[in-house]
XYZ file of C-alpha atoms in Angstrom:
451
model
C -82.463 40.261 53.941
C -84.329 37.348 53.400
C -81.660 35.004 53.535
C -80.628 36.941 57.186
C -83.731 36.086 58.462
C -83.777 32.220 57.483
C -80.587 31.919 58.618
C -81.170 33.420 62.128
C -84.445 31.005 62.006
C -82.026 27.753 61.514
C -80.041 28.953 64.043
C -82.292 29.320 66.549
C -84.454 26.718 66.470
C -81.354 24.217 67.027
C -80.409 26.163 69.688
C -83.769 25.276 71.228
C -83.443 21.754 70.177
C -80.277 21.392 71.571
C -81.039 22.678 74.951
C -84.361 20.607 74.912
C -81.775 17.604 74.552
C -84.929 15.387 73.188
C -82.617 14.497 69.685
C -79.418 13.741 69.602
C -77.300 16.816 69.098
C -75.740 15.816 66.134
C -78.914 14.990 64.285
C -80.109 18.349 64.932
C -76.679 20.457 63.796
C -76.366 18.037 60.531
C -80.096 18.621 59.564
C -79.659 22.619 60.306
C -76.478 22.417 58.372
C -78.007 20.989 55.795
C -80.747 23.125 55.683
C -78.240 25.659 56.010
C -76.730 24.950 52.144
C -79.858 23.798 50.632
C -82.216 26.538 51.252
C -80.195 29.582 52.622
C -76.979 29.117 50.497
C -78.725 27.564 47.699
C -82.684 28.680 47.549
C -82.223 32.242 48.326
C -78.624 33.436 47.638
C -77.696 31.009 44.817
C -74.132 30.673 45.307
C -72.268 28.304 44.845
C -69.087 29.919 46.211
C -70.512 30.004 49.373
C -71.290 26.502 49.691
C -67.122 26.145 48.445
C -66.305 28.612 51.420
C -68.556 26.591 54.045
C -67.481 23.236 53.127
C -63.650 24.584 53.538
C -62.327 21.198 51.900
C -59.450 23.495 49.924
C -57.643 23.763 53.340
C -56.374 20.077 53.124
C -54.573 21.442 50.590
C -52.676 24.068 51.727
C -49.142 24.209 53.479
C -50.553 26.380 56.711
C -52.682 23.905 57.622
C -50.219 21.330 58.617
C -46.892 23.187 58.604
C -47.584 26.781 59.416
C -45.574 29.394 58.008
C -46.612 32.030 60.944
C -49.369 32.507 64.043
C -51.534 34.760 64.871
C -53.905 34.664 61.747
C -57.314 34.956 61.043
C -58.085 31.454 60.087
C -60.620 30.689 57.604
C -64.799 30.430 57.296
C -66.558 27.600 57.538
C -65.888 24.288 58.473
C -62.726 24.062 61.164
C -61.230 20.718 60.334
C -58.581 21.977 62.511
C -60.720 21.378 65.126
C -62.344 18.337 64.102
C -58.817 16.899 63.273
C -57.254 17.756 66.275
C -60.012 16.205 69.058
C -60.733 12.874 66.795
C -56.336 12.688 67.245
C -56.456 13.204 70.889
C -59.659 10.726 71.191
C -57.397 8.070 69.497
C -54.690 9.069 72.092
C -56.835 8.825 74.818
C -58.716 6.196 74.187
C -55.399 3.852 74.305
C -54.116 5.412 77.554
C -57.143 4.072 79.012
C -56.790 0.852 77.816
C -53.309 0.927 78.626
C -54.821 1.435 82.923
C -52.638 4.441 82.954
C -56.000 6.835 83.886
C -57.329 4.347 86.931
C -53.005 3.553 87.952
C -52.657 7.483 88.252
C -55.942 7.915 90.139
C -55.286 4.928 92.578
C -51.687 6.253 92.616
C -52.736 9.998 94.122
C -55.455 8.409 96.102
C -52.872 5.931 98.021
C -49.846 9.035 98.364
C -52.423 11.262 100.281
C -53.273 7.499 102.727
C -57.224 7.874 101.427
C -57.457 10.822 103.957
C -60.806 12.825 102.728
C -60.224 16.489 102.565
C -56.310 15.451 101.214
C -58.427 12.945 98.636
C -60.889 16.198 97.353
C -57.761 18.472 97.260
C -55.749 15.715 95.303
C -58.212 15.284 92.437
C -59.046 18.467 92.348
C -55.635 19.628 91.439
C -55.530 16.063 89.139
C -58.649 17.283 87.257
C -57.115 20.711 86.833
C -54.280 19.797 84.693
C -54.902 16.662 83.056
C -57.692 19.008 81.523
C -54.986 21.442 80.462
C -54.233 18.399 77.904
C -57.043 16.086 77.886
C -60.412 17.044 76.631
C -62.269 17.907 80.140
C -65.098 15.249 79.241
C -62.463 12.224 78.948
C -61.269 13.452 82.157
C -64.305 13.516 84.163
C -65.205 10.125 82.426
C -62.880 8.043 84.457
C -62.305 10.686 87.086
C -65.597 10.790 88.559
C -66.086 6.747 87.829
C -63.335 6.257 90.428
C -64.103 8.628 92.144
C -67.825 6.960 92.931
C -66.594 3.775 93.660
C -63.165 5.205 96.370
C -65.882 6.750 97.866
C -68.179 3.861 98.614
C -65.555 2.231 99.714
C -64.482 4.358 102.035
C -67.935 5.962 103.538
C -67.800 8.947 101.822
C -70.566 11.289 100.231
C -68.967 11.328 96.643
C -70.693 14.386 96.050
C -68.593 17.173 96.939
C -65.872 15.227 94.989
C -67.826 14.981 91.902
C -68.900 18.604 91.880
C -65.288 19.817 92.576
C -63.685 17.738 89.980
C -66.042 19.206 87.343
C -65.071 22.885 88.272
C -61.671 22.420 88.195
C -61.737 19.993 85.129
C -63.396 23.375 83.227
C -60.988 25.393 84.929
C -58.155 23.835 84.003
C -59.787 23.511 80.223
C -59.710 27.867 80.532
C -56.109 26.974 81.003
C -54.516 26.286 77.740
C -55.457 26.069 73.854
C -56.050 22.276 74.484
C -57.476 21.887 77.049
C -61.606 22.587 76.200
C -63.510 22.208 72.695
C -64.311 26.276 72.945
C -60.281 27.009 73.062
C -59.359 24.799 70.391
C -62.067 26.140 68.467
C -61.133 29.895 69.188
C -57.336 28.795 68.879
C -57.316 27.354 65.742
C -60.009 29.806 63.971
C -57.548 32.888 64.630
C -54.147 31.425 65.002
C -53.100 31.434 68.368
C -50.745 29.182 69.813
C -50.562 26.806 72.951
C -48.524 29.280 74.892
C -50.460 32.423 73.827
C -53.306 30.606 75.575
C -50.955 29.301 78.387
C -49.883 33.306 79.135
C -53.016 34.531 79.688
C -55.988 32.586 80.085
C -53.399 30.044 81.736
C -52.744 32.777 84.597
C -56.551 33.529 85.245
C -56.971 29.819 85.690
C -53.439 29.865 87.725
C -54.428 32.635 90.062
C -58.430 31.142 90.092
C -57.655 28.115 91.200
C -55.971 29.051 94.435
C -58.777 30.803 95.253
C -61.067 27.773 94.434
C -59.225 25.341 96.676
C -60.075 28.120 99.098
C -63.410 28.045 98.312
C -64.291 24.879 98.365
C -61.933 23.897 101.268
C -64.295 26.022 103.353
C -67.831 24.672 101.328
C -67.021 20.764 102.144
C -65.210 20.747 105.086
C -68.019 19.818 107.317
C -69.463 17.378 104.920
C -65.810 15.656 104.818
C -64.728 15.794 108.184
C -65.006 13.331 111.062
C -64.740 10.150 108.317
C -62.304 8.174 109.766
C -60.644 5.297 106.919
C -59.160 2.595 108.894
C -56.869 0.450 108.090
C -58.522 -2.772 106.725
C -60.224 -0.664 104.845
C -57.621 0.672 102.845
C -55.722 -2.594 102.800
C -58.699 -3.795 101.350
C -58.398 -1.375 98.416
C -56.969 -2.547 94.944
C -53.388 -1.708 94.208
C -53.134 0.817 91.516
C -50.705 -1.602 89.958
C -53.474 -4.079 89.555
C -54.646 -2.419 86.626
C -51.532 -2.205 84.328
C -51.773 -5.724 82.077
C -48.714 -4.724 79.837
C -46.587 -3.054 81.378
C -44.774 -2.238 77.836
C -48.021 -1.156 76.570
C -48.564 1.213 79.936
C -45.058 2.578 79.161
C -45.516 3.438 75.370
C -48.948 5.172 76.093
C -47.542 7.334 78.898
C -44.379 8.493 76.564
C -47.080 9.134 73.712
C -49.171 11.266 75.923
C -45.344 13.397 77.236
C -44.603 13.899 73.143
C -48.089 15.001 72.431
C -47.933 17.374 75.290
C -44.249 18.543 74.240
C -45.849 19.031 70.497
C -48.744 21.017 71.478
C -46.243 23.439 74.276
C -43.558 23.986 71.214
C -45.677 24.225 68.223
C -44.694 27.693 67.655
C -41.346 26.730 67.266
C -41.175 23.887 65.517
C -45.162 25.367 63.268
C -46.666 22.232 63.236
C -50.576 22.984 63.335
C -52.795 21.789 65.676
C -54.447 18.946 63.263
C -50.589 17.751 62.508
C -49.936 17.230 65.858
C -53.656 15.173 66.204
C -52.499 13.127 63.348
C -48.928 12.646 64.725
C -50.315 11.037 68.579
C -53.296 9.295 66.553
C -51.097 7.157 64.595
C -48.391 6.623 67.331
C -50.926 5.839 69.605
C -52.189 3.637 66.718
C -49.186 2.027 65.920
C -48.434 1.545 69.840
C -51.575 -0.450 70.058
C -50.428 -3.065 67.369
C -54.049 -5.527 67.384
C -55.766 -3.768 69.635
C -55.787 -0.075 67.077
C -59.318 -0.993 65.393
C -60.481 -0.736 69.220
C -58.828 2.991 69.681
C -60.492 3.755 65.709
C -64.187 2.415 66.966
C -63.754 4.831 70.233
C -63.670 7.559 68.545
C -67.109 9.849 69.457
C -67.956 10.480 65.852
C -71.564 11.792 67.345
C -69.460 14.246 68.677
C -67.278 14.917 65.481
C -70.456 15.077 63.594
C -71.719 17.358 66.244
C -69.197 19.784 65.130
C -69.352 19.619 61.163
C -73.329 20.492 61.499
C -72.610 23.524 63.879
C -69.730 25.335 61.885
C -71.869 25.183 59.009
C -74.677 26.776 60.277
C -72.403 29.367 62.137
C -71.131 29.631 58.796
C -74.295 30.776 57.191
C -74.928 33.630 59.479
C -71.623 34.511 59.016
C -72.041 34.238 55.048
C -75.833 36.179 55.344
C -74.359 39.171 57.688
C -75.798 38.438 60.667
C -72.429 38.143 62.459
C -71.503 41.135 61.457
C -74.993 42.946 62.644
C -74.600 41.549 66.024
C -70.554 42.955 66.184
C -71.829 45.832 64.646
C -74.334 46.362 67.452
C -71.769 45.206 70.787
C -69.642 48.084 69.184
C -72.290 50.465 69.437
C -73.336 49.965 72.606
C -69.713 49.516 74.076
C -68.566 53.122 72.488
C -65.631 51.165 71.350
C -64.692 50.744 74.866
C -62.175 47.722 75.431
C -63.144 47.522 78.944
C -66.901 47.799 78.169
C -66.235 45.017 75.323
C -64.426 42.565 78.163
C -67.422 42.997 80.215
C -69.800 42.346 77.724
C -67.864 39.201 75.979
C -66.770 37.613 79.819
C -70.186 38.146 81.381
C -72.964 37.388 78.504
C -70.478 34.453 77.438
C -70.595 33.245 80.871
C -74.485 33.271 81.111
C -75.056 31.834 78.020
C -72.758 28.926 78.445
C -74.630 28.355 81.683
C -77.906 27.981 79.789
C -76.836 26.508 76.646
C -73.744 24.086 75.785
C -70.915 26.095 75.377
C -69.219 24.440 72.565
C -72.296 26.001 69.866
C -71.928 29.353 71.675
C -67.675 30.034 70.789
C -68.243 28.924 67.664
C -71.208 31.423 66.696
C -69.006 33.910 68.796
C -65.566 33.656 67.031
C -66.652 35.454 63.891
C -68.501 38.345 65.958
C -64.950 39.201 67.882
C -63.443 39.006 64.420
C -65.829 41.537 62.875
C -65.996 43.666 66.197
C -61.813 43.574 66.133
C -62.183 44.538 62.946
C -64.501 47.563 62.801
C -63.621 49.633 66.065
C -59.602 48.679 65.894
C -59.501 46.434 69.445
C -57.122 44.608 70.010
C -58.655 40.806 68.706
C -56.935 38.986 71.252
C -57.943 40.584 74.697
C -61.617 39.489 73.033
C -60.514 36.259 72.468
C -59.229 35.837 76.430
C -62.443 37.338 77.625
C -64.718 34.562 75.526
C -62.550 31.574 76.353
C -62.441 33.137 80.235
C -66.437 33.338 79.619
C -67.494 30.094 77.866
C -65.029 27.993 79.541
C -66.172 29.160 83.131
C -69.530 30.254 82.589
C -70.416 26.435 81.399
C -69.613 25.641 85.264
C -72.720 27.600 86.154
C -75.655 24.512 85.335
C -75.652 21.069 85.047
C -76.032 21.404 81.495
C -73.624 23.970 80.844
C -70.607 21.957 79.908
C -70.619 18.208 78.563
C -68.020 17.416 81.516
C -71.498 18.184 83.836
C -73.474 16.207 82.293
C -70.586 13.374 82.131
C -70.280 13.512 85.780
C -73.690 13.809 87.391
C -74.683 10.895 85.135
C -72.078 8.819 86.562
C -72.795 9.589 90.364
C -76.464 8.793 89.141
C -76.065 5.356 87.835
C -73.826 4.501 91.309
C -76.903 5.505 93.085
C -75.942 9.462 94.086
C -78.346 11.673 92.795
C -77.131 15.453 92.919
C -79.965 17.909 91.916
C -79.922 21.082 90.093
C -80.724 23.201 93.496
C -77.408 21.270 95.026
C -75.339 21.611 92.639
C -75.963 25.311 91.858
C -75.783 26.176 95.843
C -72.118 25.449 95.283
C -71.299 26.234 91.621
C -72.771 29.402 90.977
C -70.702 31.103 93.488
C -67.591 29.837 92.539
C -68.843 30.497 88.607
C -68.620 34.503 90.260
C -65.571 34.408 91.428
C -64.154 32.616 88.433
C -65.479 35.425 86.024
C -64.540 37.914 88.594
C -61.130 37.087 89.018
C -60.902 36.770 84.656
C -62.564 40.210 84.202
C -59.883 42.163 86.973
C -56.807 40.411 85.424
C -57.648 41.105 82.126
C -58.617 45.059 83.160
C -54.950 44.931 84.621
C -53.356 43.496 81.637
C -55.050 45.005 78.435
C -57.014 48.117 79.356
C-alpha cells in the first residue's frame, strides 16, 4: 500500500513538472525513474525482480523482438526499447533526408505545382503534412514544414498563420493515421503487437474520413484571411528553385529510395515479421552507410533528450504498473462503464483527448497502455477497439493546446522567432473546434465498427 502511494506521488509530481516545462523533460522522467527503482522498487518492496522486469534488457535477447514469430501480443513491462529503437532509426533516416534537401525540394516542389496561389498553397501542405506524418515523426515534419512555410509566406505577403496552425492539425492527424506515424502509436503498437496495417485499417480510416471534413473546415475558417492576396509574377520568379537545394544529386537519390524501403518495411512487416526496432536498425544504417563522411553528422542528430525522455517515463509507468495502481484505475473505468464497450470508447476517446490537451501526450499513452491491458483483461473487451479509441484520443486530443503535442510547440516557436506571434486565445479559436469534430468523427466510426 505504501509502495502504491509513493509511486502515485513520483508520478504525479513529474506530471506537474513536466507541464510547468521549467526543467528539461528528460531530467525530470530520469530523476523520477530513478527514484522510481531506488526507493519504490528497492526501499519499500525489495525486489530485485522488479527492477529485472523494469529495466527489460532480456528482450535484446529474444527472437520476437527482431524477427517476430506472430502479432497481436501483449508485449512486455517496462522499458519499450521497441520504441526507443525504432524513433532513434527513423531520426537517423530523417536526419539525412534533410541533409540530402529532399524536405525543402518537395516543399518548394508542391508550392511551385499549385503557381504560389494561397488557398491552393494552405490546401497543398495541408494534405503534405498529413501523410508525410503517416511516416515521419509529426515533430520532424513540422520542423521544416512550418520553417518554409514562414519564410514562402513573407515572401509572398501572406499571414503565415493560418498555414502554421493547419499544418499542425493535420501533421497530428495524419500521425492518428498509422502505427508510425506519432510517438503515442508506436508506443501503443509495439507494447501490444499490432502491426502497421492494423493501425492503417482503422485509426487510418478515422483520419481518412476526418480529414475531408477538416479541409472543409478550415477551407471555410481562412478563407477570408487568404483571399484577395494577389502573387505576381516577379514575385514568384523571384522565388528559389526547389532544385537549388539538391547539392548531390546521388546523395538526394539514395535518401529518397531509403525513405520508399523504410516505408515498404514498415506497410509489409506482417508478412515478412520483422519488428518495428529491426526495421529502425535496417533505414539507420542504410541511411548511415548512404551518408559515407557525412554519418557522424546523422549519429550527433539524433534527439537523445528525447530518447532519454522516454527511458525515464516507461520506468516510472512501470512502477505503478509493478505497485497496482494500473490495475486500480482499470479496475475502477470497468466499474463505472458496467463493462460497456461503448461506455469504455467514450471514456478512453474523450478523457484521452482532454488530457493530451493539458498535458504532453506522449507520458499520457504510455501510463494508459497498461490500464487498457488490465481493463481488456478483467471485463473480456475486446483490447483492440481500446487501443483505437486511445490512439484516436491522444493523437487528436494533443491538437487541442499549444502544449498538447511537441509538433505545437515545434511550430508556434518557429512562427515566433520569424516574428509571428500566435497566442493561446488564437490558436484555440480555431483548434478546439476542429479537436470536436476530430473526436467526434473517431467516437461514431468506432460505435459503427466495434459496438
Amino acid at each position: 500500500m505504501v509502495a502504491s502511494i509513493v509511486a502515485l506521488f513520483i508520478f504525479v509530481t513529474m506530471f506537474v513538472l513536466i507541464v510547468q516545462d521549467k526543467i528539461e523533460r528528460q531530467i525530470i522522467t530520469l530523476v523520477a525513474g530513478l527514484l522510481m527503482i531506488v526507493v519504490v522498487f528497492g526501499f519499500f518492496m525489495r525486489s530485485p525482480e522488479a527492477i529485472w522486469r523494469t529495466l527489460n534488457i532480456e528482450t535484446f535477447t529474444t527472437r520476437d523482438f527482431w524477427l517476430a514469430s506472430s502479432h497481436g501480443g501483449e508485449g512486455t513491462s517496462g522499458i519499450n526499447w521497441a520504441t526507443i529503437l525504432f524513433i532513434a532509426g527513423m531520426m537517423i533516416l530523417v536526419e539525412g533526408m534533410g541533409k540530402s534537401g529532399f524536405f525543402n525540394w518537395l516543399c518548394l516542389k508542391l508550392a511551385r505545382f499549385v503557381n504560389y496561389r494561397p488557398m491552393p498553397l494552405m490546401l497543398a501542405f495541408m494534405t503534405l503534412s498529413f501523410f508525410l506524418s503517416m511516416f515521419i515523426d509529426s515533430i520532424t515534419v513540422i520542423l521544416f514544414l512550418a520553417a518554409i512555410t514562414v519564410e514562402l509566406a513573407m515572401m509572398l505577403h501572406l499571414s503565415p498563420t493560418p498555414l502554421i496552425l493547419t499544418e499542425i492539425f493535420c501533421s497530428n492527424l495524419g500521425g492518428s493515421a498509422t502505427m508510425s506515424g506519432d510517438p503515442p502509436n508506436i508506443i501503443i503498437g509495439s507494447a501490444l503487437g499490432y502491426t502497421f496495417f492494423d493501425f492503417a485499417k482503422n485509426t487510418g480510416f478515422i483520419a481518412l474520413v476526418a480529414m475531408v471534413f477538416i479541409v472543409a473546415f478550415f477551407y471555410l475558417v481562412f478563407r477570408k484571411k487568404l483571399s484577395g492576396v494577389t502573387i505576381t509574377a516577379d514575385e514568384i520568379a523571384g522565388l528559389p528553385a526547389p532544385e537549388s537545394f539538391i547539392k548531390d544529386r546521388g546523395y538526394f537519390i539514395e535518401s529518397t529510395i531509403i525513405f520508399f524501403i523504410a516505408v515498404i518495411l514498415l506497410i509489409t512487416h506482417a508478412k515478412t515479421h520483422l519488428t518495428v526496432p529491426t526495421i529502425g536498425v535496417i533505414a539507420a544504417v542504410l541511411a548511415l552507410i548512404s551518408a559515407r563522411k557525412k554519418a557522424w553528422e546523422l549519429v550527433k542528430g539524433i534527439d537523445y533528450k528525447t530518447l532519454l525522455f522516454f527511458v525515464g517515463l516507461f520506468i516510472v509507468v512501470s512502477g505503478l504498473e509493478e505497485t497496482g495502481v494500473l490495475k486500480v484505475l482499470a479496475n475502477w473505468i470497468g466499474d463505472i462503464s458496467g463493462g460497456s464497450l461503448t461506455i469504455c470508447i467514450i471514456i478512453i476517446l474523450w478523457i484521452s483527448a482532454l488530457a493530451s490537451a493539458i498535458v504532453d501526450n506522449i507520458p499520457f499513452s504510455a501510463t494508459m497502455v497498461p490500464v487498457i491491458k488490465a481493463l481488456a483483461a478483467a471485463s473480456g473487451l475486446d483490447l483492440s477497439t481500446l487501443a483505437w479509441a486511445l490512439s484516436i484520443g491522444t493523437d487528436i486530443g494533443g491538437n487541442g493546446t499549444p502544449i498538447g503535442a511537441s509538433a505545437n510547440v515545434v511550430g508556434i516557436s518557429i512562427a515566433a522567432k520569424n516574428g509571428t506571434l500566435i497566442s493561446w486565445k488564437e490558436y484555440c479559436k480555431y483548434m478546439i473546434p476542429a479537436t470536436l469534430i476530430v473526436c467526434a468523427i473517431g467516437t461514431l466510426i468506432l460505435f459503427v465498427r466495434h459496438v
